CSV table of C-alpha atoms in Angstrom, one decimal:
chain,number,residue,atom,x,y,z
A,248,MET,CA,126.4,92.7,84.0
A,249,THR,CA,127.7,95.7,82.3
A,250,PRO,CA,131.2,96.5,83.4
A,251,SER,CA,131.8,99.3,81.5
A,252,ASN,CA,129.0,101.5,83.6
A,253,PRO,CA,131.4,104.0,85.7
A,254,HIS,CA,128.6,102.7,88.4
A,255,LEU,CA,129.7,99.7,88.3
A,256,ALA,CA,133.2,100.0,89.6
A,257,PRO,CA,134.8,99.1,92.5
A,258,VAL,CA,135.0,101.5,95.9
A,259,ASP,CA,137.1,101.1,98.6
A,260,VAL,CA,135.6,101.4,102.3
A,261,PRO,CA,137.7,104.0,104.6
A,262,ASP,CA,139.9,100.9,106.4
A,263,ALA,CA,140.5,97.7,104.6
A,264,THR,CA,141.1,96.1,107.8
A,265,ALA,CA,138.0,97.3,109.9
A,266,LEU,CA,135.5,97.1,107.2
A,267,ALA,CA,136.8,93.8,105.5
A,268,ARG,CA,133.4,92.4,105.5
A,269,VAL,CA,131.8,95.5,104.9
A,270,GLN,CA,133.6,95.5,101.9
A,271,GLN,CA,132.6,91.5,100.7
A,272,LEU,CA,129.3,92.6,101.6
A,273,CYS,CA,129.0,95.6,99.6
A,274,ASP,CA,130.7,93.9,96.8
A,275,LEU,CA,128.3,91.1,96.0
A,276,THR,CA,126.9,91.8,93.0
A,277,GLU,CA,123.7,89.8,93.0
A,278,PRO,CA,121.2,92.7,94.5
A,279,TYR,CA,118.9,89.6,95.8
A,280,ALA,CA,121.1,86.9,96.9
A,281,SER,CA,120.2,84.8,99.5
A,282,GLY,CA,121.0,82.1,102.2
A,283,PRO,CA,123.1,81.1,104.9
A,284,ALA,CA,126.3,82.0,103.7
A,285,GLU,CA,124.9,85.6,103.2
A,286,GLU,CA,123.3,85.7,106.2
A,287,GLU,CA,126.5,85.0,107.8
A,288,LEU,CA,128.4,87.5,105.8
A,289,PHE,CA,125.6,90.4,106.7
A,290,ALA,CA,125.9,90.1,110.5
A,291,ALA,CA,129.8,89.7,110.1
A,292,ALA,CA,129.4,92.9,108.3
A,293,MET,CA,127.0,94.9,111.1
A,294,ALA,CA,129.7,94.0,113.5
A,295,GLU,CA,132.2,95.8,111.8
A,296,THR,CA,130.1,98.8,111.4
A,297,ASN,CA,129.2,98.9,115.3
A,298,ALA,CA,132.8,99.0,116.6
A,299,TRP,CA,133.7,101.7,113.7
A,300,HIS,CA,131.0,103.7,115.2
A,301,ARG,CA,131.3,102.6,118.5
A,302,ASP,CA,135.1,103.9,118.3
A,303,ARG,CA,134.4,107.0,116.2
A,304,SER,CA,131.3,108.4,117.4
A,305,PRO,CA,130.5,109.2,121.4
A,306,PHE,CA,126.8,109.4,120.9
A,307,PHE,CA,126.7,105.8,119.1
A,308,ARG,CA,129.2,104.8,121.6
A,309,GLY,CA,127.2,105.9,124.9
A,310,LEU,CA,123.7,104.0,123.1
A,311,TYR,CA,125.8,100.5,122.4
A,312,ASP,CA,127.8,100.0,125.9
A,313,GLY,CA,124.7,101.6,127.4
A,314,ASP,CA,121.6,99.4,128.8
A,315,ARG,CA,119.9,98.5,126.2
A,316,PRO,CA,117.2,95.5,124.6
A,317,GLU,CA,118.3,93.3,122.4
A,318,THR,CA,118.7,94.5,118.4
A,319,PRO,CA,118.8,92.5,115.2
A,320,TYR,CA,122.5,92.4,114.6
A,321,GLY,CA,123.6,94.2,117.9
A,322,ALA,CA,122.7,97.8,116.9
A,323,PRO,CA,120.7,100.2,119.4
A,324,LEU,CA,117.3,101.5,117.5
A,325,ILE,CA,117.9,105.3,116.4
A,326,HIS,CA,114.7,106.9,114.6
A,327,ALA,CA,115.0,108.6,111.5
A,328,ASN,CA,113.8,112.0,113.2
A,329,PHE,CA,116.7,112.1,115.7
A,330,PHE,CA,119.2,113.3,112.4
A,331,LYS,CA,116.1,115.9,111.6
A,332,ARG,CA,117.6,118.0,115.1
A,333,HIS,CA,121.4,116.4,115.3
A,334,GLU,CA,124.2,116.3,113.6
A,335,VAL,CA,126.3,113.1,114.5
A,336,LEU,CA,129.4,112.0,112.4
A,337,SER,CA,131.7,108.9,112.7
A,338,ILE,CA,134.4,111.1,110.4
A,339,PRO,CA,136.1,114.4,110.4
A,340,MET,CA,134.0,117.0,108.4
A,341,ASP,CA,137.2,117.6,105.9
A,342,ASP,CA,136.2,113.4,105.0
A,343,VAL,CA,132.8,114.8,104.0
A,344,ASP,CA,131.8,114.2,100.4
A,345,LEU,CA,128.5,115.2,100.4
A,346,HIS,CA,126.2,116.8,102.3
A,347,LEU,CA,122.2,116.6,102.1
A,348,THR,CA,119.1,117.3,102.9
A,349,SER,CA,115.5,115.6,103.8
A,350,SER,CA,112.8,118.3,103.6
A,351,GLY,CA,111.9,121.8,101.7
A,352,THR,CA,112.7,124.7,102.3
A,353,THR,CA,110.6,125.1,105.8
A,354,GLY,CA,110.2,122.1,108.5
A,355,GLN,CA,112.2,120.3,109.6
A,356,LYS,CA,115.3,118.7,107.7
A,357,SER,CA,117.3,115.6,108.5
A,358,GLN,CA,121.1,116.4,108.2
A,359,MET,CA,123.2,113.6,106.3
A,360,PHE,CA,126.7,113.6,105.8
A,361,PHE,CA,128.7,111.1,103.4
A,362,ASP,CA,132.1,109.8,103.1
A,363,THR,CA,133.2,108.6,99.4
A,364,TRP,CA,132.6,105.5,100.5
A,365,THR,CA,129.3,105.4,101.4
A,366,ILE,CA,127.4,107.4,98.8
A,367,ARG,CA,129.0,105.3,96.0
A,368,SER,CA,128.1,102.3,98.1
A,369,ALA,CA,125.1,103.4,98.0
A,370,GLN,CA,125.4,104.4,94.2
A,371,ARG,CA,126.2,101.2,93.0
A,372,MET,CA,123.4,99.1,94.8
A,373,VAL,CA,121.0,101.2,92.7
A,374,ALA,CA,123.3,100.9,90.0
A,375,ARG,CA,123.1,96.9,90.6
A,376,ILE,CA,119.7,96.4,90.7
A,377,PHE,CA,119.1,98.4,87.1
A,378,ASP,CA,121.4,96.4,86.1
A,379,HIS,CA,119.9,93.2,87.3
A,380,ASN,CA,116.2,94.6,85.6
A,381,GLY,CA,117.8,95.6,82.5
A,382,TRP,CA,117.8,99.4,82.7
A,383,ILE,CA,121.1,100.6,81.8
A,384,THR,CA,121.5,101.3,78.3
A,385,PRO,CA,124.5,103.2,77.5
A,386,ASP,CA,123.7,102.6,73.7
A,387,GLN,CA,120.3,103.9,73.8
A,388,GLU,CA,119.2,107.3,74.0
A,389,VAL,CA,116.1,108.5,75.8
A,390,ASN,CA,114.2,111.7,77.0
A,391,TYR,CA,113.3,112.3,80.3
A,392,LEU,CA,110.9,114.3,82.5
A,393,LEU,CA,111.8,114.5,86.2
A,394,TYR,CA,108.6,114.9,88.8
A,395,SER,CA,111.3,116.7,91.1
A,396,TYR,CA,113.2,119.8,91.7
A,397,GLU,CA,115.1,121.8,88.5
A,398,PRO,CA,118.7,121.8,89.7
A,399,ALA,CA,119.7,125.5,91.6
A,400,ARG,CA,122.3,126.9,93.7
A,401,ASP,CA,122.8,125.3,96.7
A,402,LEU,CA,120.3,122.5,96.3
A,403,LYS,CA,120.5,120.0,99.1
A,404,LEU,CA,117.0,117.6,98.6
A,405,GLY,CA,118.1,114.0,98.6
A,406,THR,CA,115.3,113.3,96.0
A,407,SER,CA,117.1,115.6,93.5
A,408,PHE,CA,120.1,114.2,93.9
A,409,THR,CA,118.7,110.7,93.7
A,410,ASP,CA,116.9,111.6,90.3
A,411,ASN,CA,119.5,113.1,88.7
A,412,TYR,CA,122.1,110.1,89.5
A,413,LEU,CA,119.3,108.3,87.7
A,414,CYS,CA,119.7,109.5,84.6
A,415,ASP,CA,123.2,108.5,84.4
A,416,PHE,CA,121.5,104.9,83.6
A,417,ALA,CA,120.7,106.2,80.0
A,418,PRO,CA,122.6,108.7,77.6
A,419,ALA,CA,119.5,111.8,77.2
A,420,ARG,CA,119.1,113.4,74.0
A,421,GLN,CA,116.0,115.8,76.4
A,422,VAL,CA,115.7,116.0,80.1
A,423,GLU,CA,112.5,118.6,81.1
A,424,TYR,CA,111.8,119.2,84.7
A,425,ALA,CA,108.0,119.3,86.4
A,426,LEU,CA,109.4,121.4,89.4
A,427,ARG,CA,111.1,124.5,87.6
A,428,ASN,CA,113.8,126.6,89.6
A,429,THR,CA,112.3,130.6,89.7
A,430,GLY,CA,114.9,131.8,90.9
A,431,ASN,CA,113.1,132.3,94.4
A,432,GLY,CA,112.1,128.4,94.7
A,433,HIS,CA,110.6,125.7,92.9
A,434,GLU,CA,107.1,125.6,91.0
A,435,PHE,CA,105.1,122.6,89.2
A,436,ASP,CA,104.8,123.3,85.7
A,437,PRO,CA,101.6,120.9,84.7
A,438,PHE,CA,101.4,122.4,81.0
A,439,GLY,CA,105.3,122.2,80.4
A,440,SER,CA,104.7,118.8,81.6
A,441,ILE,CA,102.1,117.7,79.2
A,442,ALA,CA,103.9,119.5,76.3
A,443,ALA,CA,107.3,117.1,77.3
A,444,LEU,CA,105.0,114.5,77.2
A,445,ARG,CA,103.0,115.2,73.6
A,446,ARG,CA,106.6,115.8,72.0
A,447,PHE,CA,108.6,113.1,73.4
A,448,ALA,CA,105.5,110.8,72.2
A,449,GLU,CA,106.4,111.6,68.7
A,450,ASP,CA,109.8,111.2,68.8
A,451,ASP,CA,111.6,107.7,68.3
A,452,VAL,CA,113.8,107.2,71.6
A,453,PRO,CA,111.8,105.4,75.6
A,454,VAL,CA,111.0,108.0,77.4
A,455,ARG,CA,112.0,107.8,81.1
A,456,ILE,CA,109.8,109.4,84.5
A,457,LEU,CA,112.0,110.0,87.3
A,458,GLY,CA,110.2,111.2,90.6
A,459,PHE,CA,107.0,112.1,93.1
A,460,PRO,CA,103.9,110.6,91.9
A,461,ALA,CA,101.4,112.6,92.9
A,462,PHE,CA,103.1,115.3,90.2
A,463,LEU,CA,102.7,112.6,87.3
A,464,TRP,CA,98.8,111.5,88.7
A,465,PHE,CA,97.7,115.7,89.3
A,466,THR,CA,99.6,115.9,84.8
A,467,LEU,CA,97.0,113.1,84.0
A,468,GLU,CA,94.4,114.7,85.2
A,469,ARG,CA,95.1,117.9,83.7
A,470,MET,CA,95.0,115.9,80.5
A,471,SER,CA,91.8,114.5,80.9
A,472,ALA,CA,90.4,117.9,81.7
A,473,MET,CA,91.8,119.3,78.7
A,474,GLY,CA,90.1,116.8,76.7
A,475,LEU,CA,93.5,115.6,75.8
A,476,PRO,CA,93.6,112.4,74.2
A,477,PRO,CA,95.9,109.4,75.1
A,478,LEU,CA,99.8,109.5,74.3
A,479,ARG,CA,101.5,106.1,73.7
A,480,LEU,CA,104.9,106.8,74.5
A,481,PRO,CA,107.4,104.9,72.9
A,482,GLU,CA,108.5,100.8,73.6
A,483,GLY,CA,111.0,100.8,76.2
A,484,SER,CA,109.8,103.8,77.9
A,485,LEU,CA,110.4,103.4,82.1
A,486,ILE,CA,108.6,104.9,85.2
A,487,ILE,CA,110.3,105.2,88.4
A,488,LEU,CA,108.5,106.8,91.1
A,489,GLY,CA,109.0,108.1,94.4
A,490,GLY,CA,108.5,110.3,97.3
A,491,GLY,CA,105.3,109.0,97.9
A,492,TRP,CA,101.7,111.2,98.7
A,493,LYS,CA,103.5,112.2,101.9
A,494,GLY,CA,100.8,115.8,102.5
A,495,HIS,CA,98.1,115.1,100.2
A,496,THR,CA,97.3,112.2,101.7
A,497,ASP,CA,93.2,112.8,101.3
A,498,ARG,CA,93.8,112.9,97.5
A,499,GLN,CA,95.8,110.4,97.5
A,500,ILE,CA,95.0,107.2,94.9
A,501,GLY,CA,96.3,103.8,94.9
A,502,LYS,CA,99.1,102.9,93.3
A,503,HIS,CA,97.4,100.1,91.2
A,504,GLU,CA,94.8,102.7,89.8
A,505,LEU,CA,97.7,105.5,89.0
A,506,TYR,CA,99.6,102.3,87.4
A,507,GLU,CA,96.2,101.7,85.6
A,508,ARG,CA,95.3,105.4,84.2
A,509,VAL,CA,99.5,105.6,83.1
A,510,THR,CA,99.2,102.4,80.7
A,511,GLU,CA,95.9,104.1,79.3
A,512,GLN,CA,97.2,107.6,78.9
A,513,LEU,CA,100.6,107.4,77.7
A,514,GLY,CA,100.8,103.7,76.7
A,515,VAL,CA,103.8,102.2,79.4
A,516,PRO,CA,102.8,98.9,80.4
A,517,SER,CA,102.1,98.1,84.4
A,518,GLU,CA,105.7,96.1,84.3
A,519,ARG,CA,107.1,98.8,83.2
A,520,ILE,CA,106.0,101.0,86.4
A,521,ARG,CA,107.8,100.7,89.6
A,522,ASP,CA,107.2,102.8,93.1
A,523,THR,CA,110.4,103.2,94.9
A,524,PHE,CA,111.3,103.7,98.6
A,525,GLY,CA,114.2,105.7,100.1
A,526,SER,CA,115.3,108.3,102.7
A,527,VAL,CA,118.1,110.0,102.8
A,528,GLU,CA,118.6,108.6,106.4
A,529,HIS,CA,118.8,105.0,104.5
A,530,CYS,CA,120.2,105.6,101.4
A,531,ILE,CA,119.8,101.4,100.4
A,532,PRO,CA,117.3,101.4,97.5
A,533,TYR,CA,114.4,99.4,97.7
A,534,ILE,CA,112.6,99.1,94.2
A,535,GLU,CA,109.5,97.3,93.2
A,536,CYS,CA,109.7,93.7,91.6
A,537,ALA,CA,107.0,93.3,88.3
A,538,HIS,CA,104.7,92.7,90.5
A,539,HIS,CA,105.0,95.5,92.6
A,540,ASN,CA,106.2,94.6,95.6
A,541,LEU,CA,109.7,96.1,97.5
A,542,HIS,CA,111.8,93.1,98.3
A,543,ALA,CA,114.9,93.6,100.8
A,544,PRO,CA,118.5,93.5,98.6
A,545,VAL,CA,121.2,91.6,100.0
A,546,TRP,CA,122.5,94.5,101.6
A,547,SER,CA,120.3,95.2,104.3
A,548,ARG,CA,117.4,93.7,106.4
A,549,VAL,CA,113.7,94.7,107.3
A,550,PHE,CA,112.2,94.3,110.2
A,551,ILE,CA,108.7,95.8,111.5
A,552,ARG,CA,108.7,97.1,115.2
A,553,SER,CA,104.9,97.7,117.1
A,554,THR,CA,104.3,101.3,117.7
A,555,ARG,CA,103.3,100.8,121.5
A,556,THR,CA,107.0,98.3,122.7
A,557,LEU,CA,109.3,98.6,119.3
A,558,GLU,CA,109.1,94.7,119.9
A,559,PRO,CA,109.2,93.0,116.8
A,560,LEU,CA,106.2,92.0,114.9
A,561,PRO,CA,105.7,88.7,112.7
A,562,TYR,CA,104.8,88.7,109.0
A,563,GLY,CA,102.2,91.1,108.1
A,564,GLU,CA,101.6,92.9,111.2
A,565,LYS,CA,101.5,96.7,110.9
A,566,GLY,CA,104.3,98.7,112.6
A,567,TYR,CA,107.4,101.1,112.3
A,568,LEU,CA,109.8,100.0,109.7
A,569,HIS,CA,113.2,99.3,111.3
A,570,LEU,CA,115.6,99.5,108.5
A,571,VAL,CA,118.9,97.7,109.4
A,572,SER,CA,122.4,97.9,106.7
A,573,PRO,CA,126.3,98.2,107.2
A,574,TYR,CA,127.0,99.8,104.5
A,575,ILE,CA,127.3,103.7,106.1
A,576,THR,CA,130.1,104.5,107.4
A,577,SER,CA,129.9,108.3,108.1
A,578,VAL,CA,126.8,108.9,110.2
A,579,PRO,CA,125.5,105.8,112.6
A,580,ALA,CA,122.4,105.2,111.0
A,581,GLN,CA,123.1,101.4,110.7
A,582,SER,CA,119.2,100.3,112.1
A,583,VAL,CA,117.2,103.8,111.8
A,584,VAL,CA,113.4,103.0,113.0
A,585,MET,CA,111.4,105.1,110.3
A,586,GLY,CA,108.4,107.1,110.8
A,587,ASP,CA,106.3,104.5,108.0
A,588,LEU,CA,104.0,102.5,109.1
A,589,ALA,CA,104.5,99.4,107.1
A,590,SER,CA,103.9,95.5,107.4
A,591,LEU,CA,106.7,92.9,105.9
A,592,HIS,CA,105.7,89.8,104.1
A,593,PRO,CA,107.6,86.7,103.3
A,594,GLY,CA,109.4,86.2,99.7
A,595,GLU,CA,107.2,83.4,98.4
A,596,GLU,CA,104.5,85.2,99.1
A,597,CYS,CA,105.1,87.7,96.1
A,598,GLY,CA,105.2,85.2,93.3
A,599,CYS,CA,108.0,87.0,91.6
A,600,GLU,CA,111.6,85.3,91.1
A,601,LEU,CA,112.9,87.0,94.0
A,602,THR,CA,113.2,85.4,97.2
A,603,THR,CA,113.8,87.7,100.0
A,604,PRO,CA,111.5,89.0,102.0
A,605,TRP,CA,109.3,92.3,100.9
A,606,PHE,CA,107.4,95.0,102.7
A,607,THR,CA,104.4,97.7,102.2
A,608,VAL,CA,104.0,101.0,103.3
A,609,HIS,CA,100.7,101.9,104.5
A,610,GLY,CA,101.2,105.5,105.6
A,611,ARG,CA,103.0,107.8,108.0
A,612,ALA,CA,102.4,106.8,111.9
A,613,GLY,CA,100.8,110.0,113.7
A,614,VAL,CA,100.9,113.6,113.0
A,615,SER,CA,103.7,115.4,113.4
A,616,ARG,CA,105.5,118.9,112.0
A,617,ASN,CA,108.2,117.0,110.2
A,618,ARG,CA,107.7,117.2,106.9
A,619,SER,CA,109.9,115.4,103.8
A,620,CYS,CA,110.8,117.0,100.4
A,621,ALA,CA,107.4,115.2,99.0
A,622,VAL,CA,105.1,117.4,101.5
A,623,ALA,CA,107.0,120.4,100.0
A,624,ALA,CA,106.8,119.7,96.9
A,625,ALA,CA,103.2,118.9,97.6
A,626,GLU,CA,103.0,121.9,98.3
A,627,LEU,CA,103.1,123.2,95.0
A,628,MET,CA,100.2,121.7,93.7
A,629,LYS,CA,98.2,123.9,96.0
A,630,GLY,CA,95.5,125.9,93.4
A,631,MET,CA,96.3,123.5,90.7
A,632,SER,CA,93.8,120.2,89.8
């Protein structure tokens, strides 16, 4: 534990009586603890969260009290796309501490609202997973290359918020952005990214690369096309990716091929390259283990549902990704069905030290007009190869 880090500091639920078990669950410090006691606590916390939203959201009360199929922990299923068309809160607007969206400048956006408890609780989960992996280094400066949006006035994208937050875990010597703010949007800057990597390789502090994997891949491709020799980033460098390849699946490569190229061209070993999964509708952090699998942390449960019937599927079968967590008090999004196809696997099939189940994302289900922030970002790469 790194108690001096402010992101590990205590945070209180909005109502200590109504949400006592939610507080207790989210206060668990071991991010991958599992067992009967944790399961009992999780179920009790879900019951509290369901009651919280039933009492405060007419929308959720209608779902909860109506005819509905049996679901884990009694929470009705809500598809993530619902939040692209509706703003549903369980708190007064005056209690909203943060408003984030899930898409770029065009297309449908999920509008998610967070009270202080919800966003700080989610941030503390990220901090605990980073602490678990030894990635909180308050005494070690690093150079950052962010494959995400350079800050701009009124920018509310969840990915930009997350990547900037991750910079809090190690002090910054320099910060460079791959998606530059032009004053009229953002543009991908491959040459600036290459220049930053070459400069950082000559520095004496580790490098942290955060953001969309597609941009990192296109940077490596551009380096090869320019005939640039491989770099060796300083020891201790770390790459945390997120956002996927949505919108450019025709150019997508497998993650292990990407990791091999990163090691070859930047000198970062595979165990220091981790992909992540997250969404603005469900802010629980899913971060790859050293074997590159996405394990469920103690604060969430993962299910897979049939694309035809929404019935739960067994381990190994592909279906909709269904994510459950009682942490959120601002919006009734404690049981969200994503548009991603995934499969779930028992913890022991991974081979790492973690025992919780893990999932693999196989892509988006179907074709839709909905666009994530990764889609909007990928469009900036059109014409660049």
